[in-house]
mmCIF file of C-alpha atoms in Angstrom:
data_model
loop_
_atom_site.group_PDB
_atom_site.id
_atom_site.type_symbol
_atom_site.label_atom_id
_atom_site.label_comp_id
_atom_site.label_asym_id
_atom_site.label_seq_id
_atom_site.Cartn_x
_atom_site.Cartn_y
_atom_site.Cartn_z
ATOM 1 C CA MET A 4 -4.159 -13.460 -14.256
ATOM 2 C CA THR A 5 -3.914 -11.495 -11.023
ATOM 3 C CA ILE A 6 -0.816 -11.699 -8.843
ATOM 4 C CA LYS A 7 -0.938 -10.646 -5.188
ATOM 5 C CA LYS A 8 1.285 -11.017 -2.158
ATOM 6 C CA ILE A 9 -0.515 -13.601 -0.022
ATOM 7 C CA THR A 10 0.338 -13.693 3.686
ATOM 8 C CA PRO A 11 -0.957 -15.973 6.468
ATOM 9 C CA VAL A 12 -3.033 -14.174 9.110
ATOM 10 C CA GLY A 13 -1.552 -14.450 12.593
ATOM 11 C CA GLU A 14 0.489 -17.569 13.199
ATOM 12 C CA LYS A 15 -1.575 -19.865 10.994
ATOM 13 C CA ILE A 16 0.181 -22.536 8.959
ATOM 14 C CA ILE A 17 -1.265 -22.504 5.465
ATOM 15 C CA PRO A 18 -0.404 -25.327 3.047
ATOM 16 C CA MET A 19 0.434 -24.306 -0.506
ATOM 17 C CA HIS A 20 -2.349 -25.256 -2.903
ATOM 18 C CA ASP A 21 -0.020 -27.509 -4.904
ATOM 19 C CA GLY A 22 1.016 -29.490 -1.800
ATOM 20 C CA ASN A 23 4.591 -28.203 -2.037
ATOM 21 C CA GLY A 24 5.223 -26.981 1.526
ATOM 22 C CA ASN A 25 3.559 -24.143 3.420
ATOM 23 C CA LEU A 26 2.985 -20.482 2.657
ATOM 24 C CA PRO A 27 5.946 -18.573 4.170
ATOM 25 C CA GLU A 28 5.220 -16.318 7.175
ATOM 26 C CA GLU A 29 6.535 -13.326 5.204
ATOM 27 C CA GLY A 30 4.119 -14.119 2.382
ATOM 28 C CA LYS A 31 4.675 -14.911 -1.261
ATOM 29 C CA ASN A 32 3.686 -13.400 -4.600
ATOM 30 C CA LEU A 33 1.229 -15.842 -6.170
ATOM 31 C CA VAL A 34 -1.397 -16.056 -8.869
ATOM 32 C CA LEU A 35 -4.847 -15.848 -7.299
ATOM 33 C CA ASN A 36 -7.133 -18.840 -7.725
ATOM 34 C CA SER A 37 -10.163 -20.315 -5.960
ATOM 35 C CA TYR A 38 -7.979 -21.852 -3.214
ATOM 36 C CA TRP A 39 -6.575 -18.467 -2.161
ATOM 37 C CA TYR A 40 -9.931 -16.679 -2.512
ATOM 38 C CA ARG A 41 -11.536 -19.281 -0.217
ATOM 39 C CA LEU A 42 -8.789 -18.855 2.417
ATOM 40 C CA GLU A 43 -9.095 -15.067 2.180
ATOM 41 C CA ALA A 44 -12.885 -15.293 2.682
ATOM 42 C CA ASP A 45 -12.243 -17.415 5.798
ATOM 43 C CA LYS A 46 -9.740 -14.761 7.005
ATOM 44 C CA ASP A 47 -6.864 -17.272 6.986
ATOM 45 C CA VAL A 48 -4.759 -15.204 4.547
ATOM 46 C CA SER A 49 -4.576 -11.582 3.441
ATOM 47 C CA PHE A 50 -3.899 -10.106 -0.004
ATOM 48 C CA GLU A 51 -1.641 -7.136 -0.718
ATOM 49 C CA ASP A 52 -0.094 -5.640 -3.826
ATOM 50 C CA PRO A 53 2.799 -7.806 -5.085
ATOM 51 C CA ASP A 54 6.127 -7.241 -3.323
ATOM 52 C CA PRO A 55 8.946 -6.835 -5.868
ATOM 53 C CA GLU A 56 11.421 -8.073 -3.229
ATOM 54 C CA LEU A 57 9.733 -11.495 -2.983
ATOM 55 C CA PRO A 58 9.959 -14.328 -5.488
ATOM 56 C CA GLY A 59 6.797 -15.835 -6.876
ATOM 57 C CA GLY A 60 4.047 -15.051 -9.252
ATOM 58 C CA GLU A 61 5.471 -17.425 -11.813
ATOM 59 C CA GLU A 62 3.138 -20.269 -10.878
ATOM 60 C CA HIS A 63 0.723 -21.151 -13.677
ATOM 61 C CA HIS A 64 -1.735 -23.952 -13.107
ATOM 62 C CA ALA A 65 -4.130 -25.830 -15.338
ATOM 63 C CA GLU A 66 -7.113 -24.848 -13.171
ATOM 64 C CA GLN A 67 -6.831 -21.203 -14.233
#
């Protein structure tokens, strides 16, 4: 399980993969899955090392 800080590129509004709101502008630490990889390939989001100041990374989903 890989956790990265995922941030929207530019001013794009990116829905969370679970349908629970949108990805915050400042980014969020999340577990990578096919949804995030697809958005990163389309240059809609960027990945960085996890930010210890941000919450997140605790999401575990059945698809993993």
